[in-house]
């Protein structure tokens, strides 16, 4: 029987890194194949080879039994392989249809597009990928944009779809939709490769699993039936992982962050926050739950000075609303941003230069008008070790790091600042199970040390593990604030869809 | 065809020396193409090439002239380097050069200091004024860009012409020397010291006839500098190379400039004031170009006149690019272009040097592809099998 894809003895070498070390990988026709591994294990690299973005140093590639050699993504597309990257490559000002047709020979000019709208709608119907063809990309949610990316590959005739961490950016409902789409695709004879760090998803959807560790295969195409998340974690890390981040009891201290009646617009100019009030105390983690796009991003941005607002925001009594980001930074506010590539890092600058982004103004890194690069490098080396950042050295530019390792650079920078107030948006997004555990532990250490932490996450599990209290946000309003011990997933879920909870004295304590 | 040329995107970094080799290659290829062109129109490329070389680098005297041409180029090259590091496309160094020359001239034209003031005072004041003039001229597009997001490429380009007309207006209407489009010659106190000035005392010493003195002076070869026009401006240039290098590679501000250049969103998030930094960078860039203008009128022209620059400001763009925004690399590149300008003046067809410059710019921009892509010749099988 011929496989959809056969990768044999693939070697990819980067300076100082053997990213793929004689990797074998086979994809059967009509299956969903999960590719797992720690951060920096070489998953994205392997898939980039298959998608024609990277060229392997050694090894052979067969697609439907035929040997192939790709020199560009075009070649891969011609062989029926499409890849959806984690950061989308869409033109925000153009419509869905225009984006899908972009770069194709037919049509040559964007005229009479309604004809194509029809074709695209048919594709949507076939795979359950609903998104209005005439909408502009910037008007779409992340989940919808992902659907456009999938449609793009399908329109180009892909029968092998690669998805690099597709669920990391999705809300739970969107994840379900995606799973249905993937199943519809395999039922119609297409094959799917799917990278994820969320192990329970993998056990739910995958037919087979391949695991990479440090560039080598540790499990090749094993049957997913009967695998548990714990077993998968062990295959990935090479030891047993105990999922047991325990937070201690701690009496919170004084109020650090106080948000009073804050309203703001989002980037489309539509109201996103409508009179939000909340407070976080020293030594306390306040979780913000909510379906993506209900104002969470804007809330983080107004607190960190990245977005104008009305109302009052104070940190330890200092008003920081509507003031430049430096004011928040100087008042001890750290920020783990949602978008690590666009906001949190400078792609062409080294790990060192990325880690000193917040502390280069002061000793020991800053030295009067100059920067002590020796001290800066030592600082970066220390963080690299402590946060287990995988890179040959600290001179490596950020763009060369794997997704999870870039996230670790940002976490290292923000947590090591020992902030008084931390705004953490999806802090463990893109991290492997082991790293999630250590980052959660580090966040709890900050809480222990007296930091006030505002944790915005779409992972309810994470919110329940870390938070002392959980506030639910819906359409820019707080539906209620509850103590983690006195609530459960059902109640939070209900509030996330807009049912308001009457304030209780214990939960709303200042 | 049995061979096929393929471009593969580079996944590994090129070595540090690679960009400079590419730049060198681009220059060589430009020379070759110009040579071929010359041959086609009936010229003798090798003869011309040799002439070019001797005219610019043949002996110490002409090399001194080459350095004189290189001096403003170093400064404008640095001006562009600073701005380009932040991805601010200042193509107004030409205008800032004129603005600097104009402002420096005010010191002796108004006059701010009397003609018999000590040279040190006049020169220092002129240098400061020149930098201020250029800085103001950089500030305008910088402010427009930072505050109102008006594209700096267009404003700096337009302002080049404004500066030239402005200069012409004043030298014609106010300070014209007997109706010519130039001001009277500046007093000697406004001349930058030149090497040849130091040859004069040497002559007097030689006339003493004392063998001990003449022998010593001969030994250190002082007589060679007689007639050399190399002036103090070159020292300005070299000092500024070090200053700019320090700013970009060692200072906090340099780090900020690079951060804004690489990702303005991240810079904003890190607490940088982007508006202020854009304005500041344009001010510094303008000041460097203004200093070039000051150095040129006090070191070479000794008056304000029309056409004090044969397009130095534009050449600065090419120089910064060729030097890969490395301040030290600006020096050799500026010397090369200085030589080109010098030799090009005396050669027929007269546009040759300009043509060569154009080729080099074109080559350098297209050769950047080689930094991102690997070129490979692959054998294609003739059996018709797809590869
Ligand atoms: N262009 C590159 N240049 C140099 N090294 C690279 C490059 N791309 C990836 N690497 C290195 O190769 C290794 C594997 O990276 P890869 O992106 O494949 O990891 P990954 O398994 O996808 O990890 P993650 O789960 O964090 O996304 C990492 O050590 C990374 O730093
Ligand atoms: Mg990856």
CSV table of C-alpha atoms in Angstrom, one decimal, chain B residues 3-361:
chain,number,residue,atom,x,y,z
B,3,UNK,CA,21.4,23.1,-16.6
B,4,UNK,CA,18.9,24.9,-14.6
B,5,UNK,CA,19.4,27.9,-12.3
B,6,UNK,CA,17.5,27.6,-9.0
B,7,UNK,CA,17.0,29.9,-6.1
B,8,UNK,CA,16.7,28.3,-2.7
B,9,UNK,CA,15.8,30.4,0.3
B,10,UNK,CA,18.6,30.4,2.7
B,11,UNK,CA,17.8,28.8,6.0
B,12,UNK,CA,21.2,29.3,7.5
B,13,UNK,CA,22.8,32.6,8.3
B,14,UNK,CA,25.4,33.9,5.9
B,15,UNK,CA,28.9,34.4,7.5
B,16,UNK,CA,29.7,37.8,8.7
B,17,UNK,CA,32.1,38.6,5.9
B,18,UNK,CA,29.7,37.4,3.2
B,19,UNK,CA,27.7,40.7,2.8
B,20,UNK,CA,31.0,42.6,2.3
B,21,UNK,CA,32.2,40.1,-0.3
B,22,UNK,CA,28.9,40.5,-2.1
B,23,UNK,CA,29.3,44.3,-2.0
B,24,UNK,CA,32.8,43.9,-3.5
B,25,UNK,CA,31.5,41.6,-6.1
B,26,UNK,CA,28.8,44.1,-7.1
B,27,UNK,CA,31.4,46.8,-7.5
B,28,UNK,CA,33.6,44.5,-9.7
B,29,UNK,CA,30.7,43.5,-11.9
B,30,UNK,CA,29.7,47.1,-12.3
B,31,UNK,CA,33.2,47.9,-13.5
B,32,UNK,CA,33.1,45.0,-15.9
B,33,UNK,CA,29.7,46.1,-17.3
B,34,UNK,CA,30.9,49.7,-17.7
B,35,UNK,CA,34.0,48.4,-19.5
B,36,UNK,CA,31.9,46.4,-21.9
B,37,UNK,CA,29.7,49.4,-22.5
B,38,UNK,CA,32.7,51.6,-23.1
B,39,UNK,CA,34.1,49.0,-25.6
B,40,UNK,CA,30.7,49.0,-27.4
B,41,UNK,CA,30.9,52.8,-27.9
B,42,UNK,CA,34.4,52.4,-29.2
B,43,UNK,CA,36.4,53.2,-26.1
B,44,UNK,CA,39.4,51.4,-24.6
B,45,UNK,CA,38.2,50.1,-21.2
B,46,UNK,CA,41.6,49.0,-20.0
B,47,UNK,CA,43.2,52.3,-20.8
B,48,UNK,CA,40.4,54.2,-19.2
B,49,UNK,CA,40.5,51.9,-16.2
B,50,UNK,CA,44.2,52.5,-15.8
B,51,UNK,CA,43.7,56.2,-16.2
B,52,UNK,CA,41.0,56.1,-13.6
B,53,UNK,CA,43.3,54.3,-11.2
B,54,UNK,CA,46.2,56.7,-11.7
B,55,UNK,CA,44.0,59.7,-11.5
B,56,UNK,CA,42.6,58.7,-8.1
B,57,UNK,CA,45.2,56.6,-6.4
B,58,UNK,CA,48.3,56.9,-8.6
B,59,UNK,CA,50.4,58.9,-6.1
B,60,UNK,CA,50.1,60.6,-2.7
B,61,UNK,CA,49.2,63.9,-4.3
B,62,UNK,CA,46.1,62.6,-6.1
B,63,UNK,CA,45.3,60.3,-3.2
B,64,UNK,CA,45.1,63.4,-1.1
B,65,UNK,CA,42.6,64.8,-3.6
B,66,UNK,CA,40.7,61.6,-3.4
B,67,UNK,CA,40.5,61.9,0.3
B,68,UNK,CA,39.3,65.5,0.0
B,69,UNK,CA,36.4,64.1,-2.1
B,70,UNK,CA,35.9,61.3,0.3
B,71,UNK,CA,35.6,63.6,3.3
B,72,UNK,CA,32.0,64.9,2.7
B,73,UNK,CA,31.1,61.4,1.5
B,74,UNK,CA,32.1,59.8,4.8
B,75,UNK,CA,29.9,62.3,6.7
B,76,UNK,CA,26.8,61.9,4.5
B,77,UNK,CA,27.4,58.2,4.4
B,78,UNK,CA,27.2,58.2,8.2
B,79,UNK,CA,24.1,60.5,8.1
B,80,UNK,CA,22.3,57.9,6.0
B,81,UNK,CA,23.6,55.0,8.1
B,82,UNK,CA,22.1,56.4,11.3
B,83,UNK,CA,18.7,57.0,9.7
B,84,UNK,CA,18.6,53.7,7.8
B,85,UNK,CA,19.3,51.7,11.0
B,86,UNK,CA,15.9,52.8,12.2
B,87,UNK,CA,14.5,52.2,8.7
B,88,UNK,CA,13.9,55.9,8.3
B,89,UNK,CA,14.6,56.5,4.6
B,90,UNK,CA,16.3,59.9,4.8
B,91,UNK,CA,17.2,60.7,1.2
B,92,UNK,CA,17.5,64.3,2.0
B,93,UNK,CA,21.2,64.4,3.0
B,94,UNK,CA,21.8,66.6,-0.1
B,95,UNK,CA,19.5,69.2,1.2
B,96,UNK,CA,20.8,68.9,4.7
B,97,UNK,CA,24.3,69.3,3.3
B,98,UNK,CA,23.3,72.6,1.7
B,99,UNK,CA,21.5,73.7,4.9
B,100,UNK,CA,24.6,73.0,6.9
B,101,UNK,CA,26.8,74.9,4.4
B,102,UNK,CA,24.4,77.9,4.5
B,103,UNK,CA,24.1,78.0,8.3
B,104,UNK,CA,27.9,77.8,8.7
B,105,UNK,CA,28.4,80.6,6.2
B,106,UNK,CA,26.2,82.9,8.2
B,107,UNK,CA,29.1,83.0,10.7
B,108,UNK,CA,31.2,85.0,8.3
B,109,UNK,CA,28.6,86.5,6.0
B,110,UNK,CA,26.4,88.2,8.6
B,111,UNK,CA,29.1,88.3,10.2
B,112,UNK,CA,28.7,86.8,13.6
B,113,UNK,CA,32.4,87.0,14.3
B,114,UNK,CA,34.8,89.5,12.8
B,115,UNK,CA,37.1,88.4,10.0
B,116,UNK,CA,40.2,88.7,12.3
B,117,UNK,CA,38.7,86.5,15.0
B,118,UNK,CA,41.0,83.5,15.9
B,119,UNK,CA,40.6,80.7,13.5
B,120,UNK,CA,39.7,78.3,16.3
B,121,UNK,CA,36.7,80.3,17.3
B,122,UNK,CA,35.4,80.9,13.8
B,123,UNK,CA,35.8,77.3,12.8
B,124,UNK,CA,34.2,75.9,15.9
B,125,UNK,CA,31.3,78.2,15.6
B,126,UNK,CA,30.9,77.4,11.9
B,127,UNK,CA,31.0,73.6,12.7
B,128,UNK,CA,28.3,74.1,15.3
B,129,UNK,CA,26.2,76.2,13.0
B,130,UNK,CA,26.6,73.8,10.2
B,131,UNK,CA,25.4,71.0,12.4
B,132,UNK,CA,22.5,73.0,13.7
B,133,UNK,CA,21.5,74.0,10.1
B,134,UNK,CA,21.5,70.4,9.0
B,135,UNK,CA,19.7,69.3,12.2
B,136,UNK,CA,16.9,71.8,11.6
B,137,UNK,CA,16.6,70.6,8.1
B,138,UNK,CA,16.4,67.0,9.3
B,139,UNK,CA,14.0,67.9,12.0
B,140,UNK,CA,11.3,69.2,9.6
B,141,UNK,CA,10.7,65.9,7.8
B,142,UNK,CA,11.3,64.0,11.0
B,143,UNK,CA,8.6,65.9,12.8
B,144,UNK,CA,6.2,65.5,9.9
B,145,UNK,CA,6.8,61.8,9.8
B,146,UNK,CA,6.6,61.2,13.6
B,147,UNK,CA,3.6,63.4,14.3
B,148,UNK,CA,1.6,63.2,11.1
B,149,UNK,CA,2.9,60.0,9.5
B,150,UNK,CA,3.9,62.0,6.4
B,151,UNK,CA,6.2,59.8,4.3
B,152,UNK,CA,9.8,61.0,4.9
B,153,UNK,CA,11.0,59.8,1.5
B,154,UNK,CA,8.9,62.3,-0.3
B,155,UNK,CA,9.5,65.2,2.1
B,156,UNK,CA,13.3,64.7,2.3
B,157,UNK,CA,13.5,64.5,-1.5
B,158,UNK,CA,11.5,67.6,-2.0
B,159,UNK,CA,13.4,69.5,0.6
B,160,UNK,CA,16.6,68.9,-1.3
B,161,UNK,CA,15.4,71.2,-4.0
B,162,UNK,CA,14.1,73.8,-1.5
B,163,UNK,CA,17.6,73.9,0.1
B,164,UNK,CA,19.3,74.5,-3.2
B,165,UNK,CA,16.9,77.3,-4.3
B,166,UNK,CA,17.2,78.8,-0.8
B,167,UNK,CA,21.0,78.9,-1.1
B,168,UNK,CA,20.8,80.4,-4.6
B,169,UNK,CA,18.5,83.1,-3.5
B,170,UNK,CA,20.9,84.3,-0.8
B,171,UNK,CA,24.1,84.1,-2.8
B,172,UNK,CA,22.5,85.9,-5.6
B,173,UNK,CA,20.5,88.6,-3.9
B,174,UNK,CA,22.2,89.3,-0.7
B,175,UNK,CA,25.8,88.2,-0.6
B,176,UNK,CA,26.7,88.1,-4.3
B,177,UNK,CA,30.2,88.8,-5.2
B,178,UNK,CA,30.0,91.3,-8.0
B,179,UNK,CA,26.8,89.8,-9.4
B,180,UNK,CA,28.1,86.2,-9.6
B,181,UNK,CA,26.3,83.4,-8.0
B,182,UNK,CA,28.8,83.2,-5.2
B,183,UNK,CA,29.7,85.0,-2.1
B,184,UNK,CA,33.1,86.7,-1.7
B,185,UNK,CA,35.9,84.4,-0.5
B,186,UNK,CA,35.8,83.8,3.2
B,187,UNK,CA,38.4,85.3,5.4
B,188,UNK,CA,41.4,83.0,6.1
B,189,UNK,CA,40.1,82.5,9.7
B,190,UNK,CA,37.3,80.5,8.2
B,191,UNK,CA,39.5,78.2,6.2
B,192,UNK,CA,40.1,74.7,7.6
B,193,UNK,CA,43.8,74.0,7.9
B,194,UNK,CA,45.2,72.1,5.0
B,195,UNK,CA,48.3,69.9,4.8
B,196,UNK,CA,49.9,72.3,2.3
B,197,UNK,CA,49.6,75.0,4.9
B,198,UNK,CA,52.1,73.1,7.0
B,199,UNK,CA,54.5,72.8,4.1
B,200,UNK,CA,55.0,76.6,4.2
B,201,UNK,CA,56.9,76.7,7.5
B,202,UNK,CA,58.8,73.8,6.2
B,203,UNK,CA,60.1,75.9,3.3
B,204,UNK,CA,61.2,78.6,5.7
B,205,UNK,CA,63.1,76.0,7.7
B,206,UNK,CA,64.8,74.6,4.6
B,207,UNK,CA,65.9,78.1,3.8
B,208,UNK,CA,67.9,78.3,7.0
B,209,UNK,CA,70.3,75.8,5.3
B,210,UNK,CA,71.1,74.1,8.6
B,211,UNK,CA,71.9,70.5,7.6
B,212,UNK,CA,70.7,69.1,10.8
B,213,UNK,CA,67.2,70.6,10.4
B,214,UNK,CA,66.9,70.1,6.6
B,215,UNK,CA,68.1,66.5,6.9
B,216,UNK,CA,65.6,65.7,9.6
B,217,UNK,CA,62.7,67.3,7.7
B,218,UNK,CA,63.7,65.5,4.5
B,219,UNK,CA,63.8,62.2,6.4
B,220,UNK,CA,60.3,62.5,7.6
B,221,UNK,CA,59.2,63.4,4.1
B,222,UNK,CA,57.6,66.6,4.9
B,223,UNK,CA,58.2,68.1,1.5
B,224,UNK,CA,55.7,65.8,0.0
B,225,UNK,CA,52.8,67.5,1.6
B,226,UNK,CA,53.4,70.7,-0.2
B,227,UNK,CA,50.4,71.3,-2.4
B,228,UNK,CA,48.3,68.7,-0.7
B,229,UNK,CA,44.8,70.0,-0.2
B,230,UNK,CA,43.7,67.5,2.4
B,231,UNK,CA,42.0,69.5,5.2
B,232,UNK,CA,40.9,69.1,8.7
B,233,UNK,CA,37.4,67.9,7.6
B,234,UNK,CA,38.7,64.4,7.2
B,235,UNK,CA,39.4,64.4,10.9
B,236,UNK,CA,35.8,65.5,11.5
B,237,UNK,CA,34.8,62.5,9.4
B,238,UNK,CA,36.9,60.0,11.2
B,239,UNK,CA,35.9,61.2,14.6
B,240,UNK,CA,32.3,61.0,13.6
B,241,UNK,CA,32.8,57.4,12.4
B,242,UNK,CA,33.9,56.5,15.9
B,243,UNK,CA,31.1,58.5,17.5
B,244,UNK,CA,28.4,57.0,15.3
B,245,UNK,CA,29.8,53.5,15.9
B,246,UNK,CA,29.7,54.1,19.6
B,247,UNK,CA,26.1,55.4,19.5
B,248,UNK,CA,24.9,52.5,17.4
B,249,UNK,CA,26.8,49.6,18.9
B,250,UNK,CA,27.4,50.6,22.5
B,251,UNK,CA,24.9,53.1,23.7
B,252,UNK,CA,21.4,52.7,25.0
B,253,UNK,CA,20.1,55.0,22.3
B,254,UNK,CA,21.7,52.8,19.6
B,255,UNK,CA,19.9,49.8,21.1
B,256,UNK,CA,16.6,51.8,20.9
B,257,UNK,CA,17.3,52.8,17.3
B,258,UNK,CA,17.8,49.2,16.3
B,259,UNK,CA,14.8,48.0,18.3
B,260,UNK,CA,12.5,50.6,16.6
B,261,UNK,CA,14.0,49.7,13.2
B,262,UNK,CA,13.4,46.0,13.8
B,263,UNK,CA,10.0,46.0,15.3
B,264,UNK,CA,8.3,49.3,16.2
B,265,UNK,CA,5.4,47.5,17.9
B,266,UNK,CA,7.8,45.8,20.3
B,267,UNK,CA,9.6,49.0,20.8
B,268,UNK,CA,6.4,50.7,21.8
B,269,UNK,CA,5.6,47.8,24.1
B,270,UNK,CA,9.0,48.1,25.7
B,271,UNK,CA,8.3,51.7,26.6
B,272,UNK,CA,10.1,53.6,23.9
B,273,UNK,CA,8.9,57.0,22.7
B,274,UNK,CA,8.9,56.4,19.0
B,275,UNK,CA,7.8,59.9,18.0
B,276,UNK,CA,10.7,61.4,19.9
B,277,UNK,CA,13.2,58.9,18.6
B,278,UNK,CA,12.2,59.5,15.0
B,279,UNK,CA,12.7,63.2,15.4
B,280,UNK,CA,16.0,62.7,17.2
B,281,UNK,CA,17.4,60.4,14.6
B,282,UNK,CA,16.5,62.8,11.8
B,283,UNK,CA,18.2,65.6,13.7
B,284,UNK,CA,21.4,63.6,14.2
B,285,UNK,CA,21.3,62.4,10.6
B,286,UNK,CA,20.8,66.0,9.4
B,287,UNK,CA,23.5,67.3,11.6
B,288,UNK,CA,26.0,64.9,10.1
B,289,UNK,CA,25.1,65.9,6.6
B,290,UNK,CA,25.2,69.6,7.7
B,291,UNK,CA,28.7,69.1,9.0
B,292,UNK,CA,29.7,67.7,5.6
B,293,UNK,CA,28.4,70.9,4.1
B,294,UNK,CA,30.4,73.0,6.5
B,295,UNK,CA,33.5,71.0,6.0
B,296,UNK,CA,33.2,71.4,2.2
B,297,UNK,CA,32.8,75.2,2.2
B,298,UNK,CA,35.5,75.8,4.8
B,299,UNK,CA,37.9,73.2,3.6
B,300,UNK,CA,37.6,73.3,-0.2
B,301,UNK,CA,35.4,76.0,-1.7
B,302,UNK,CA,36.1,78.8,0.8
B,303,UNK,CA,32.9,80.6,-0.1
B,304,UNK,CA,29.2,79.8,-0.5
B,305,UNK,CA,28.3,79.3,-4.1
B,306,UNK,CA,26.1,77.4,-6.4
B,307,UNK,CA,26.7,73.7,-6.8
B,308,UNK,CA,28.9,73.1,-3.9
B,309,UNK,CA,27.9,69.4,-4.1
B,310,UNK,CA,28.0,67.2,-7.1
B,311,UNK,CA,25.3,65.1,-5.5
B,312,UNK,CA,27.2,64.0,-2.4
B,313,UNK,CA,24.0,63.6,-0.5
B,314,UNK,CA,22.7,61.1,-3.0
B,315,UNK,CA,26.0,59.2,-3.1
B,316,UNK,CA,25.7,58.9,0.6
B,317,UNK,CA,22.7,56.7,0.2
B,318,UNK,CA,24.7,54.3,-2.0
B,319,UNK,CA,27.7,54.4,0.4
B,320,UNK,CA,25.6,53.6,3.5
B,321,UNK,CA,24.0,50.7,1.6
B,322,UNK,CA,27.3,49.4,0.3
B,323,UNK,CA,28.9,49.6,3.8
B,324,UNK,CA,26.0,47.5,5.1
B,325,UNK,CA,25.3,50.3,7.6
B,326,UNK,CA,28.6,49.6,9.3
B,327,UNK,CA,30.2,53.0,10.2
B,328,UNK,CA,33.8,51.8,9.8
B,329,UNK,CA,33.0,50.3,6.4
B,330,UNK,CA,31.8,53.7,5.3
B,331,UNK,CA,35.5,54.9,5.2
B,332,UNK,CA,36.8,52.6,2.4
B,333,UNK,CA,33.6,52.9,0.4
B,334,UNK,CA,33.7,56.7,0.6
B,335,UNK,CA,37.3,56.6,-0.5
B,336,UNK,CA,36.4,54.5,-3.5
B,337,UNK,CA,33.6,56.9,-4.5
B,338,UNK,CA,35.8,59.9,-3.8
B,339,UNK,CA,38.3,58.4,-6.3
B,340,UNK,CA,35.5,57.8,-8.8
B,341,UNK,CA,34.3,61.4,-8.6
B,342,UNK,CA,37.8,62.8,-8.8
B,343,UNK,CA,38.9,60.7,-11.8
B,344,UNK,CA,35.4,61.0,-13.4
B,345,UNK,CA,35.8,64.8,-13.7
B,346,UNK,CA,38.5,64.6,-16.2
B,347,UNK,CA,37.3,61.8,-18.4
B,348,UNK,CA,35.3,61.6,-21.6
B,349,UNK,CA,32.5,60.7,-22.0
B,350,UNK,CA,31.9,62.8,-19.0
B,351,UNK,CA,29.0,60.8,-17.7
B,352,UNK,CA,31.0,57.7,-17.2
B,353,UNK,CA,31.6,58.1,-13.5
B,354,UNK,CA,27.9,58.8,-12.9
B,355,UNK,CA,27.0,55.8,-15.0
B,356,UNK,CA,29.3,53.6,-13.0
B,357,UNK,CA,27.8,54.9,-9.8
B,358,UNK,CA,24.4,54.0,-11.1
B,359,UNK,CA,25.5,50.5,-12.0
B,360,UNK,CA,27.0,50.0,-8.6
B,361,UNK,CA,23.8,51.1,-6.9
